[in-house]
XYZ file of C-alpha atoms in Angstrom:
687
model
C 3.839 -35.050 81.409
C 4.698 -38.427 79.851
C 1.882 -40.439 78.349
C 0.714 -43.421 80.435
C 0.140 -45.312 77.187
C 3.228 -46.806 75.592
C 3.022 -48.709 72.336
C 5.740 -51.069 71.180
C 5.606 -52.147 67.520
C 7.980 -53.108 64.746
C 8.493 -49.375 64.149
C 10.610 -47.143 66.355
C 8.825 -46.211 69.584
C 8.420 -42.528 68.684
C 6.721 -43.115 65.324
C 3.220 -43.962 66.592
C 1.393 -42.349 69.508
C -1.827 -43.735 71.019
C -4.820 -41.480 70.663
C -7.515 -43.934 71.736
C -8.019 -47.615 72.278
C -10.913 -50.052 72.604
C -10.342 -53.628 73.621
C -12.737 -56.528 73.960
C -12.010 -59.876 75.588
C -14.039 -62.797 76.885
C -13.596 -66.309 78.196
C -13.044 -68.611 75.205
C -13.243 -65.600 72.891
C -10.412 -64.292 70.736
C -11.389 -60.641 71.244
C -9.566 -57.752 69.637
C -7.937 -54.410 70.361
C -8.408 -51.409 68.081
C -6.063 -48.446 68.412
C -6.336 -45.017 66.858
C -2.804 -43.759 66.349
C -1.186 -40.469 65.456
C 2.076 -40.091 63.609
C 4.054 -37.419 61.872
C 4.929 -39.990 59.244
C 2.456 -40.002 56.414
C 4.035 -42.867 54.483
C 3.708 -45.809 56.872
C 2.978 -48.957 54.903
C 0.708 -51.678 56.233
C 3.353 -54.254 55.322
C 5.631 -52.720 57.966
C 3.208 -53.822 60.694
C 0.828 -56.530 59.466
C 1.500 -59.913 61.047
C 3.894 -58.436 63.586
C 3.557 -58.341 67.348
C 2.538 -55.100 69.088
C 2.082 -54.400 72.790
C 0.271 -51.531 74.487
C 1.307 -50.811 78.067
C -1.199 -48.958 80.267
C 0.604 -47.418 83.207
C -2.069 -45.473 85.052
C -0.697 -47.384 88.038
C 3.059 -47.551 87.790
C 3.158 -50.338 90.402
C 0.947 -52.608 88.321
C 0.911 -51.681 84.639
C -1.503 -53.463 82.335
C -0.535 -54.765 78.922
C -2.562 -55.424 75.802
C -0.675 -57.499 73.273
C -1.553 -58.931 69.911
C -0.583 -59.394 66.313
C -1.434 -56.660 63.854
C -4.230 -58.018 61.684
C -5.435 -54.770 60.136
C -3.806 -51.393 59.473
C -5.510 -48.393 57.866
C -4.922 -44.692 57.299
C -7.922 -42.659 58.507
C -7.051 -39.076 57.656
C -5.283 -36.206 59.363
C -5.508 -34.297 62.619
C -3.373 -31.211 62.598
C 0.063 -32.134 61.452
C -0.483 -35.768 62.378
C -1.617 -38.565 60.147
C -4.322 -40.691 61.760
C -3.927 -44.479 61.545
C -6.051 -47.318 62.832
C -4.519 -50.606 63.900
C -6.246 -53.785 65.031
C -4.587 -56.364 67.265
C -5.680 -59.934 67.870
C -4.127 -62.682 69.985
C -2.033 -65.300 68.229
C -4.815 -67.840 68.660
C -6.943 -65.838 66.240
C -4.336 -66.471 63.549
C -5.461 -70.099 63.606
C -8.634 -68.880 61.921
C -6.469 -68.154 58.895
C -5.377 -71.769 58.442
C -7.621 -74.706 57.588
C -6.926 -78.364 57.100
C -8.248 -81.901 56.812
C -6.397 -84.330 59.040
C -6.857 -87.255 61.380
C -5.799 -87.649 65.013
C -5.836 -91.091 66.604
C -5.483 -92.335 70.159
C -4.966 -88.868 71.624
C -6.661 -86.798 74.306
C -8.015 -83.354 73.493
C -5.177 -81.558 75.342
C -2.675 -83.570 73.305
C -4.491 -82.806 70.053
C -4.586 -79.103 70.908
C -0.874 -79.119 71.707
C -0.103 -80.732 68.367
C -2.138 -78.105 66.513
C -0.469 -75.313 68.474
C 2.978 -76.692 67.696
C 2.280 -76.144 63.999
C 2.246 -72.397 64.709
C 5.609 -70.876 65.739
C 3.905 -67.856 67.353
C 1.998 -70.035 69.834
C 2.495 -69.328 73.541
C 0.206 -71.204 75.888
C -0.158 -72.715 79.331
C -2.378 -75.578 80.462
C -3.902 -75.300 83.931
C -5.861 -78.541 83.837
C -6.718 -80.583 86.901
C -8.958 -83.270 85.387
C -7.943 -86.360 83.413
C -9.175 -86.488 79.836
C -10.217 -89.504 77.852
C -8.324 -90.746 74.834
C -10.154 -90.207 71.574
C -9.876 -93.233 69.333
C -10.454 -91.129 66.230
C -10.832 -87.399 65.740
C -11.038 -85.595 62.406
C -10.396 -81.992 61.522
C -12.497 -81.747 58.393
C -12.463 -78.658 56.204
C -12.346 -76.325 59.176
C -9.912 -73.766 60.449
C -7.428 -74.686 63.131
C -9.181 -72.187 65.384
C -12.635 -73.711 64.979
C -11.232 -77.206 65.357
C -9.467 -76.372 68.610
C -12.402 -74.316 69.886
C -15.018 -77.035 69.400
C -12.830 -79.710 70.988
C -12.209 -77.520 74.024
C -15.917 -76.712 74.259
C -16.770 -80.400 74.101
C -14.366 -81.218 76.927
C -15.416 -78.257 79.089
C -12.033 -76.535 78.776
C -12.039 -72.753 78.458
C -9.324 -70.210 77.905
C -8.341 -66.592 78.276
C -5.415 -64.425 77.222
C -2.719 -63.379 79.664
C -0.725 -60.306 78.566
C 2.725 -59.147 79.563
C 5.319 -56.732 78.263
C 6.867 -59.287 75.925
C 3.615 -60.464 74.412
C 0.778 -62.723 75.465
C -0.093 -66.352 76.088
C -3.284 -68.373 76.037
C -4.164 -69.966 79.372
C -6.362 -73.074 79.193
C -8.087 -74.190 82.372
C -10.923 -76.371 83.611
C -11.481 -75.346 87.241
C -11.651 -72.356 89.566
C -8.080 -72.941 90.688
C -6.931 -71.557 87.358
C -7.944 -68.000 88.350
C -6.528 -65.350 90.655
C -7.024 -61.630 91.281
C -4.859 -58.991 89.713
C -3.311 -56.339 91.985
C -5.937 -53.872 93.100
C -8.808 -56.256 92.448
C -8.573 -58.228 95.678
C -11.073 -55.705 97.058
C -12.873 -53.223 94.833
C -15.366 -50.928 96.563
C -18.692 -50.105 94.988
C -19.633 -46.460 94.505
C -22.953 -45.558 92.982
C -21.612 -42.519 91.153
C -18.269 -41.009 90.306
C -18.831 -38.222 92.815
C -18.814 -40.745 95.622
C -15.334 -41.942 94.853
C -12.064 -40.128 95.170
C -10.320 -39.583 91.799
C -7.277 -41.576 92.838
C -9.351 -44.530 93.981
C -10.080 -47.591 91.857
C -13.683 -48.633 92.302
C -16.736 -50.260 90.689
C -19.651 -48.274 89.398
C -22.879 -49.113 87.586
C -23.187 -52.585 89.090
C -26.209 -54.666 88.010
C -27.167 -58.290 88.342
C -29.700 -60.609 86.748
C -30.959 -64.151 87.104
C -32.811 -66.111 84.451
C -34.589 -69.418 84.090
C -32.203 -72.072 82.924
C -32.629 -75.835 82.497
C -32.025 -77.673 85.742
C -31.351 -81.152 84.413
C -29.294 -82.620 81.608
C -29.604 -86.192 80.327
C -27.326 -87.628 77.655
C -26.697 -91.071 76.260
C -24.734 -92.785 73.543
C -24.239 -96.183 71.913
C -21.285 -98.556 71.965
C -21.541 -101.055 69.110
C -19.069 -103.370 70.840
C -21.414 -103.519 73.850
C -24.816 -102.793 72.297
C -26.716 -103.789 75.423
C -24.789 -101.438 77.711
C -26.854 -98.681 79.327
C -24.923 -95.460 78.796
C -27.547 -92.933 79.829
C -26.401 -90.515 82.507
C -27.895 -87.371 84.029
C -27.107 -84.433 86.295
C -29.411 -81.904 87.917
C -29.343 -78.860 90.161
C -32.153 -77.423 92.273
C -32.863 -73.693 92.256
C -35.205 -71.773 94.554
C -37.606 -70.641 91.849
C -40.441 -72.225 89.941
C -39.875 -74.048 86.671
C -36.214 -74.550 87.396
C -36.324 -78.264 86.616
C -36.400 -78.132 82.820
C -34.698 -81.143 81.280
C -32.366 -81.131 78.303
C -31.822 -84.486 76.592
C -29.226 -84.986 73.895
C -27.776 -87.747 71.751
C -25.114 -88.678 70.930
C -23.164 -87.680 73.993
C -19.771 -88.407 72.479
C -18.634 -91.181 74.814
C -18.731 -94.957 75.300
C -17.619 -95.094 78.946
C -20.111 -94.119 81.640
C -17.373 -92.304 83.564
C -16.772 -90.030 80.596
C -20.510 -89.561 80.242
C -20.786 -88.462 83.863
C -18.132 -85.807 83.272
C -19.771 -84.596 80.073
C -23.225 -84.319 81.596
C -21.781 -82.334 84.505
C -20.033 -80.016 82.054
C -23.241 -79.520 80.065
C -25.117 -78.567 83.213
C -22.348 -76.152 84.246
C -22.499 -74.641 80.760
C -26.232 -73.977 81.100
C -25.970 -72.735 84.667
C -23.061 -70.383 83.885
C -25.572 -67.859 82.603
C -28.131 -68.368 85.385
C -26.726 -65.565 87.561
C -24.737 -62.845 85.809
C -23.480 -59.384 86.735
C -22.251 -56.371 84.838
C -20.325 -53.364 86.015
C -18.016 -50.553 85.075
C -14.750 -49.628 86.704
C -11.758 -47.406 86.386
C -9.495 -50.163 87.689
C -7.019 -51.205 85.046
C -6.494 -54.580 86.748
C -9.989 -55.937 85.975
C -9.204 -58.537 83.341
C -10.975 -61.494 81.763
C -10.157 -64.785 83.450
C -9.298 -63.217 86.783
C -11.152 -62.662 90.043
C -12.421 -59.517 91.702
C -13.950 -59.050 95.120
C -16.746 -56.496 95.448
C -17.152 -54.527 98.690
C -19.382 -51.715 100.002
C -22.397 -52.830 97.993
C -25.620 -51.981 99.845
C -26.879 -55.496 99.108
C -24.732 -57.656 101.344
C -25.250 -60.825 99.286
C -23.449 -59.184 96.404
C -20.348 -58.358 98.371
C -18.584 -61.487 97.166
C -15.930 -62.792 94.847
C -16.605 -63.000 91.122
C -14.972 -64.433 88.021
C -14.638 -61.887 85.233
C -16.012 -63.509 82.061
C -15.605 -60.552 79.705
C -14.250 -57.009 79.508
C -14.574 -54.011 77.234
C -11.847 -51.477 77.761
C -11.941 -47.898 76.453
C -9.102 -45.448 76.896
C -8.525 -42.053 75.414
C -5.709 -39.569 75.310
C -6.369 -36.062 74.043
C -4.273 -35.115 71.076
C -2.066 -32.040 71.130
C 0.998 -30.932 69.364
C 3.236 -31.836 72.287
C 2.166 -35.483 72.218
C 0.530 -35.452 75.630
C -2.913 -34.686 76.940
C -5.642 -35.658 79.325
C -6.175 -39.425 79.618
C -9.125 -41.540 80.663
C -9.815 -45.244 81.106
C -13.141 -46.960 81.486
C -13.681 -50.687 81.721
C -17.023 -52.438 81.366
C -17.066 -56.033 82.508
C -19.315 -59.034 83.015
C -18.861 -61.656 85.699
C -20.421 -64.631 87.490
C -20.178 -65.773 91.114
C -16.811 -67.401 91.685
C -18.432 -70.517 93.159
C -20.243 -71.176 89.880
C -17.985 -73.288 87.686
C -17.761 -71.706 84.263
C -17.995 -73.864 81.172
C -17.840 -72.552 77.612
C -20.896 -72.639 75.440
C -20.733 -75.066 72.545
C -20.896 -72.313 69.969
C -18.495 -73.714 67.409
C -20.378 -75.973 65.001
C -18.908 -79.315 64.120
C -18.490 -79.632 60.358
C -20.781 -82.136 58.696
C -19.937 -84.297 55.729
C -22.738 -83.480 53.341
C -22.727 -86.830 51.569
C -20.828 -90.067 50.991
C -17.164 -90.056 50.058
C -14.921 -92.653 48.529
C -11.731 -93.948 50.104
C -9.095 -96.608 49.513
C -8.842 -99.625 51.821
C -5.427 -99.815 53.492
C -3.436 -102.169 55.670
C 0.062 -103.376 56.537
C 2.608 -103.732 53.764
C 2.551 -107.182 52.172
C -1.016 -107.942 53.244
C -4.070 -108.161 51.007
C -6.743 -108.310 53.714
C -6.585 -106.400 56.998
C -9.563 -106.683 59.342
C -10.595 -107.247 62.950
C -13.131 -109.564 64.573
C -15.974 -107.240 63.610
C -15.055 -107.262 59.930
C -13.905 -103.632 60.074
C -11.176 -102.249 57.842
C -8.859 -99.239 57.639
C -9.150 -96.670 54.850
C -7.390 -93.613 53.544
C -9.500 -90.692 52.402
C -8.504 -88.757 49.322
C -8.200 -85.561 51.382
C -5.750 -87.097 53.860
C -2.369 -85.580 52.976
C -0.534 -87.154 55.894
C -1.712 -90.750 55.663
C 0.751 -93.425 54.537
C -1.857 -95.851 53.166
C -1.093 -98.327 55.908
C -2.752 -99.789 58.991
C -2.625 -96.383 60.707
C -4.453 -94.417 58.013
C -7.740 -94.355 59.922
C -9.639 -95.913 62.750
C -11.331 -99.273 62.231
C -14.288 -98.518 59.976
C -17.405 -100.676 60.148
C -18.706 -102.176 56.921
C -22.376 -102.366 56.005
C -23.333 -105.848 54.822
C -26.469 -107.111 53.054
C -27.434 -108.999 56.208
C -25.956 -109.001 59.701
C -27.186 -111.022 62.673
C -25.868 -112.964 65.628
C -23.373 -115.302 63.938
C -25.331 -115.231 60.703
C -25.662 -112.939 57.729
C -23.663 -111.994 54.648
C -20.124 -110.691 54.678
C -17.632 -109.447 52.095
C -14.469 -107.948 53.617
C -13.154 -105.053 51.500
C -9.591 -105.779 50.495
C -6.552 -103.530 50.545
C -6.476 -101.295 47.496
C -10.194 -101.464 46.798
C -12.220 -98.273 46.568
C -15.135 -98.085 48.980
C -18.011 -95.674 49.482
C -18.010 -94.200 52.980
C -20.999 -92.662 54.691
C -20.980 -90.803 57.981
C -23.457 -91.370 60.796
C -25.414 -88.127 61.221
C -22.837 -86.556 58.889
C -20.180 -86.819 61.608
C -16.647 -87.050 60.139
C -15.644 -88.923 63.305
C -18.191 -91.690 62.565
C -17.431 -93.201 59.144
C -19.131 -96.371 57.931
C -18.563 -98.165 54.638
C -21.848 -98.388 52.755
C -20.656 -99.657 49.394
C -17.823 -100.394 47.003
C -17.031 -99.125 43.529
C -14.690 -99.862 40.636
C -12.096 -97.427 39.342
C -9.433 -97.169 36.670
C -7.116 -99.545 38.526
C -9.772 -101.940 39.800
C -11.985 -102.899 36.863
C -15.066 -105.178 36.860
C -14.430 -108.954 36.628
C -15.974 -109.201 33.140
C -15.337 -107.005 30.124
C -17.938 -104.291 29.773
C -20.046 -103.343 27.950
C -19.514 -106.547 25.943
C -20.788 -108.661 28.843
C -23.405 -106.281 30.165
C -25.889 -109.149 30.513
C -23.646 -110.884 33.047
C -23.850 -110.379 36.786
C -22.542 -112.226 39.810
C -19.545 -112.527 42.098
C -15.920 -113.293 41.332
C -13.498 -113.391 44.241
C -9.712 -113.455 44.200
C -7.443 -116.047 45.803
C -5.144 -114.534 48.400
C -2.272 -114.081 48.830
C -0.892 -113.476 45.383
C -3.893 -114.621 43.381
C -4.057 -113.612 39.716
C -7.031 -113.147 37.427
C -7.291 -116.909 36.962
C -7.415 -117.665 40.698
C -10.941 -117.088 41.911
C -14.186 -118.512 43.153
C -17.108 -117.308 41.083
C -20.852 -117.320 40.582
C -21.977 -115.728 37.342
C -25.432 -115.189 35.884
C -25.819 -114.810 32.136
C -29.148 -113.192 31.274
C -28.741 -112.911 27.508
C -31.968 -114.085 25.856
C -31.526 -117.633 24.596
C -28.118 -118.050 26.261
C -29.098 -117.879 29.924
C -26.573 -119.553 32.185
C -25.634 -119.962 35.825
C -21.897 -120.569 36.094
C -20.302 -121.672 39.356
C -16.548 -122.000 39.711
C -14.639 -123.257 42.764
C -10.930 -122.478 42.593
C -10.170 -125.489 44.767
C -12.793 -127.313 46.842
C -16.579 -127.151 46.730
C -18.496 -128.468 49.730
C -22.289 -128.625 49.705
C -24.235 -129.515 52.839
C -27.975 -130.259 52.752
C -29.585 -130.807 56.158
C -32.701 -132.473 54.716
C -33.727 -133.225 51.115
C -32.025 -132.248 47.878
C -33.690 -132.296 44.478
C -32.074 -131.765 41.089
C -33.947 -131.382 37.829
C -32.210 -131.132 34.469
C -34.450 -130.389 31.507
C -32.124 -131.874 28.884
C -28.591 -133.257 29.040
C -26.147 -133.418 31.903
C -22.394 -133.883 31.574
C -20.215 -134.560 34.586
C -16.417 -134.749 34.374
C -14.228 -135.658 37.356
C -10.502 -135.476 36.623
C -9.556 -137.732 39.527
C -11.657 -139.699 41.996
C -15.287 -139.749 43.100
C -16.627 -141.164 46.356
C -20.340 -141.434 47.104
C -21.726 -142.425 50.523
C -25.457 -143.191 50.713
C -26.414 -144.066 54.285
C -29.974 -145.094 53.410
C -31.460 -146.423 50.190
C -30.528 -145.437 46.687
C -32.753 -145.622 43.632
C -31.495 -144.807 40.154
C -33.799 -144.875 37.138
C -32.646 -144.498 33.525
C -35.531 -144.284 31.057
C -33.398 -145.120 27.988
C -29.862 -146.471 27.766
C -27.037 -146.405 30.290
C -23.422 -146.831 29.328
C -20.723 -147.204 31.963
C -17.087 -147.327 30.901
C -14.399 -148.228 33.443
C -10.917 -147.939 31.904
C -9.194 -149.891 34.661
C -10.571 -152.007 37.513
C -14.000 -152.050 39.062
C -14.991 -153.418 42.453
C -18.601 -153.710 43.517
C -19.629 -154.892 46.965
C -23.103 -155.738 48.263
C -23.138 -156.593 51.981
C -26.544 -158.370 51.838
C -28.624 -159.292 48.796
C -28.486 -158.139 45.197
C -31.293 -158.481 42.716
C -30.781 -157.708 39.042
C -33.776 -157.665 36.718
C -33.209 -157.419 32.952
C -36.300 -157.084 30.830
C -34.770 -158.442 27.608
C -31.207 -159.481 26.905
C -27.935 -159.139 28.747
C -24.463 -159.466 27.281
C -21.310 -159.685 29.367
C -17.951 -159.510 27.601
C -14.799 -160.183 29.616
C -11.489 -159.617 27.865
C -9.472 -161.752 30.254
C -10.627 -164.029 33.051
C -13.716 -164.131 35.199
C -13.715 -165.393 38.757
C -16.998 -165.873 40.543
C -17.100 -166.852 44.213
C -20.363 -167.776 45.945
C -19.943 -168.431 49.673
C -23.031 -170.672 50.024
C -25.338 -171.650 47.198
C -26.029 -170.395 43.712
C -29.327 -170.869 41.930
C -29.571 -170.072 38.244
C -32.913 -170.163 36.451
C -33.068 -169.690 32.691
C -36.504 -169.502 31.175
C -35.634 -170.842 27.719
C -32.088 -171.659 26.727
C -28.508 -171.084 27.779
C -25.527 -171.172 25.480
C -22.033 -171.352 26.932
C -19.051 -171.025 24.612
C -15.556 -171.462 26.020
C -12.564 -170.887 23.796
C -10.095 -173.238 25.499
C -10.673 -174.941 28.812
C -13.612 -175.331 31.139
C -13.306 -176.685 34.662
C -15.941 -177.162 37.277
C -14.884 -177.972 40.826
C -17.528 -178.982 43.380
C -16.378 -179.425 46.947
C -19.059 -181.988 47.914
C -22.022 -182.861 45.709
C -23.145 -181.783 42.248
C -26.599 -182.381 40.854
C -27.662 -181.536 37.315
C -31.348 -181.671 36.392
C -32.475 -181.333 32.766
C -36.222 -181.325 32.151
C -36.067 -182.606 28.522
C -32.802 -183.424 26.860
C -29.109 -182.689 27.307
C -26.495 -182.912 24.594
C -22.755 -182.653 25.117
C -20.420 -182.329 22.111
C -16.689 -182.792 22.696
C -14.323 -182.240 19.820
C -11.726 -184.757 20.953
C -11.398 -186.492 24.292
C -13.476 -186.657 27.431
C -12.415 -188.235 30.698
C -14.594 -188.867 33.684
C -12.870 -189.882 36.900
C -15.068 -190.963 39.804
C -13.360 -191.633 43.078
C -15.856 -194.273 44.191
C -19.198 -195.003 42.614
C -20.537 -193.897 39.245
C -24.195 -194.544 38.502
C -26.006 -193.851 35.263
C -29.788 -194.209 35.210
C -31.866 -193.892 32.030
C -35.616 -194.229 32.151
C -36.094 -195.975 28.764
C -32.858 -196.638 26.976
C -29.121 -196.077 27.248
C -26.958 -196.142 24.140
C -23.189 -195.967 23.801
C -21.772 -195.670 20.286
C -18.101 -195.760 19.347
C -17.531 -195.938 15.604
C -19.117 -199.281 14.367
C -19.494 -200.593 17.894
C -22.509 -199.882 20.039
C -24.077 -200.840 23.297
C -27.791 -200.379 23.882
C -29.606 -201.095 27.113
C -33.386 -200.904 27.307
C -35.733 -200.711 30.241
C -37.064 -204.251 29.501
C -33.630 -205.666 30.242
C -32.475 -206.074 26.652
C -28.819 -205.338 26.024
C -27.677 -205.088 22.451
C -23.978 -205.110 21.656
C -22.815 -204.573 18.105
C -19.228 -205.029 16.938
C -16.783 -207.182 14.862
C -14.920 -208.679 17.767
C -15.352 -208.942 21.455
C -12.582 -209.288 24.002
C -13.363 -209.975 27.595
C -10.597 -208.983 29.926
C -6.920 -209.783 29.845
C -6.659 -212.089 32.858
C -6.439 -215.835 32.675
C -9.824 -216.444 34.146
C -13.244 -214.919 33.397
C -16.416 -215.678 35.286
C -19.996 -215.126 34.095
C -22.828 -215.626 36.543
C -26.536 -215.641 35.815
C -29.392 -216.413 38.127
C -31.452 -217.900 35.273
C -30.883 -219.537 31.958
C -28.151 -218.386 29.604
C -28.923 -218.528 25.886
C -26.298 -218.016 23.274
C -27.386 -217.749 19.631
C -25.268 -217.343 16.542
C -24.867 -218.534 12.976
C -21.906 -220.443 14.100
C -20.625 -220.791 17.600
C -17.001 -221.669 17.880
C -15.262 -222.836 20.978
C -11.575 -223.436 21.381
């Protein structure tokens, strides 16, 4: 009689014969199959089988054979039985091989199904099928950080409520990923499996269920989750889901944060998945069967159970298969198959437990700020930047190296605070919120061998401050800076503006300088004082204007000089007074003019001298009066020209001294007197 167990491996079919087999599978579990094998060959090397595909076909029912396929992950020699060498071989599905690869990489703007596909495509042995009915959100940023491909895929699927099972066929196996009950069907023979309490109740040729048991347990009845969206910090993202059960204390609430979403629609889906996950183990059943078609991820319908409520359809969540074939020299013998299984009511939506831990970043890391080629600063309206981590082998150090990463600042408020945007090429210190590699935040910056401090160290260890860099293309000499020098005896605050410096003071400003102040302006200075201005100089003030100076006073000007004032004008001086000018000199005034002096008065001119006035003219003096010219002297008026003189006194006496007198040049002269005329002389001559 031919064996119902056929094993196909990389070796010829007649080399290995199945002696026994145990197989374990579960929803979202890799499972394994262990075979005890007999062979007449005693020299089989593990390298002939390891990493190669093997398939066991179970043909207890020729019309519907069952297959168990996997890759050989372990091969051992166990001893001898008769003339046969005993070997042990372990098979695992191809998905398990992902536990033998680990990576650090970043996925951006992708849904979980798309991420999983990309990971699968890195493995040539991958065979899979998606049976997904729901839409899935796009993840802005998702990091595989120091974890195996298997754990990475598993935790993402668990987070999204996607579960999987392995479908076997003669050529191998594939992983089926699903998210709803429509992804399951019943294998042949399992559309209706009768229950028999003992083997004696069932005919040997009949496939049936035996040892059926069920249990219910208290599970949480409500799930509440929430999250935070920094772009909409006031948004209420809390969402909840609950189910009522007909037993006491079924309303336990589970609250969790963060929920892993920023859209309430996504939150509603996640909270429903979390509740399904908890309720998946509320009502569970276990059984044993001889039916080879009972397989994980498929349905079975139970009949003939004495408890009518349990005659229903169930989803098989796990199986343990044991088969045995007695060894004999002919290669055949009695066979047996026993399958233990667990299941849940088909109407209960299964969701995988979140068993796979998300890796945590145990502390801060450093990274390099990145951006588009040719740019020096790359940021968004929130002041976020892109970075490339040192572990990122695939990044191109460009604007796609990471998500936008928030930057911690010394102060941040609503349109106020402090801000310093990290620039491309700078090294920054990155922390992770709750250690989550998907939630980086820049918490600091640091220098490195390519980016050194702005001042030479340790020579200038007493200096601190800020020195920026002009962009684009700024060199070391192009910067704004504030520097503090704390060296004892040489303390200094140095401020440098590469181009403009604008200072705004809303109210008062006070400056105090303990000693000297030097101010140099290479071009122009403009000062606007809208109110009053007072300037006090305790000692001397020297103002030097190398070209022209214009001073304008719209109203009055008062100048007070305690002692002397000297004004030196190298060229000409023009003074224009629109109305009147009053000049008061307490003692004396001296006016020296090198060449000419002209006074022009448009109407009247009055000169008042309290005591005496003396005018000295080196050569000539001319006085031209358009009409009248009056001279009034209180006591005496004297005119002297050489030896001639004219003196007039207040008593009416006129004294004329001279050698000769000429009266006019006309033919006729007239002298009039109201009184007597007396002429005296030593000799009076008449012609």
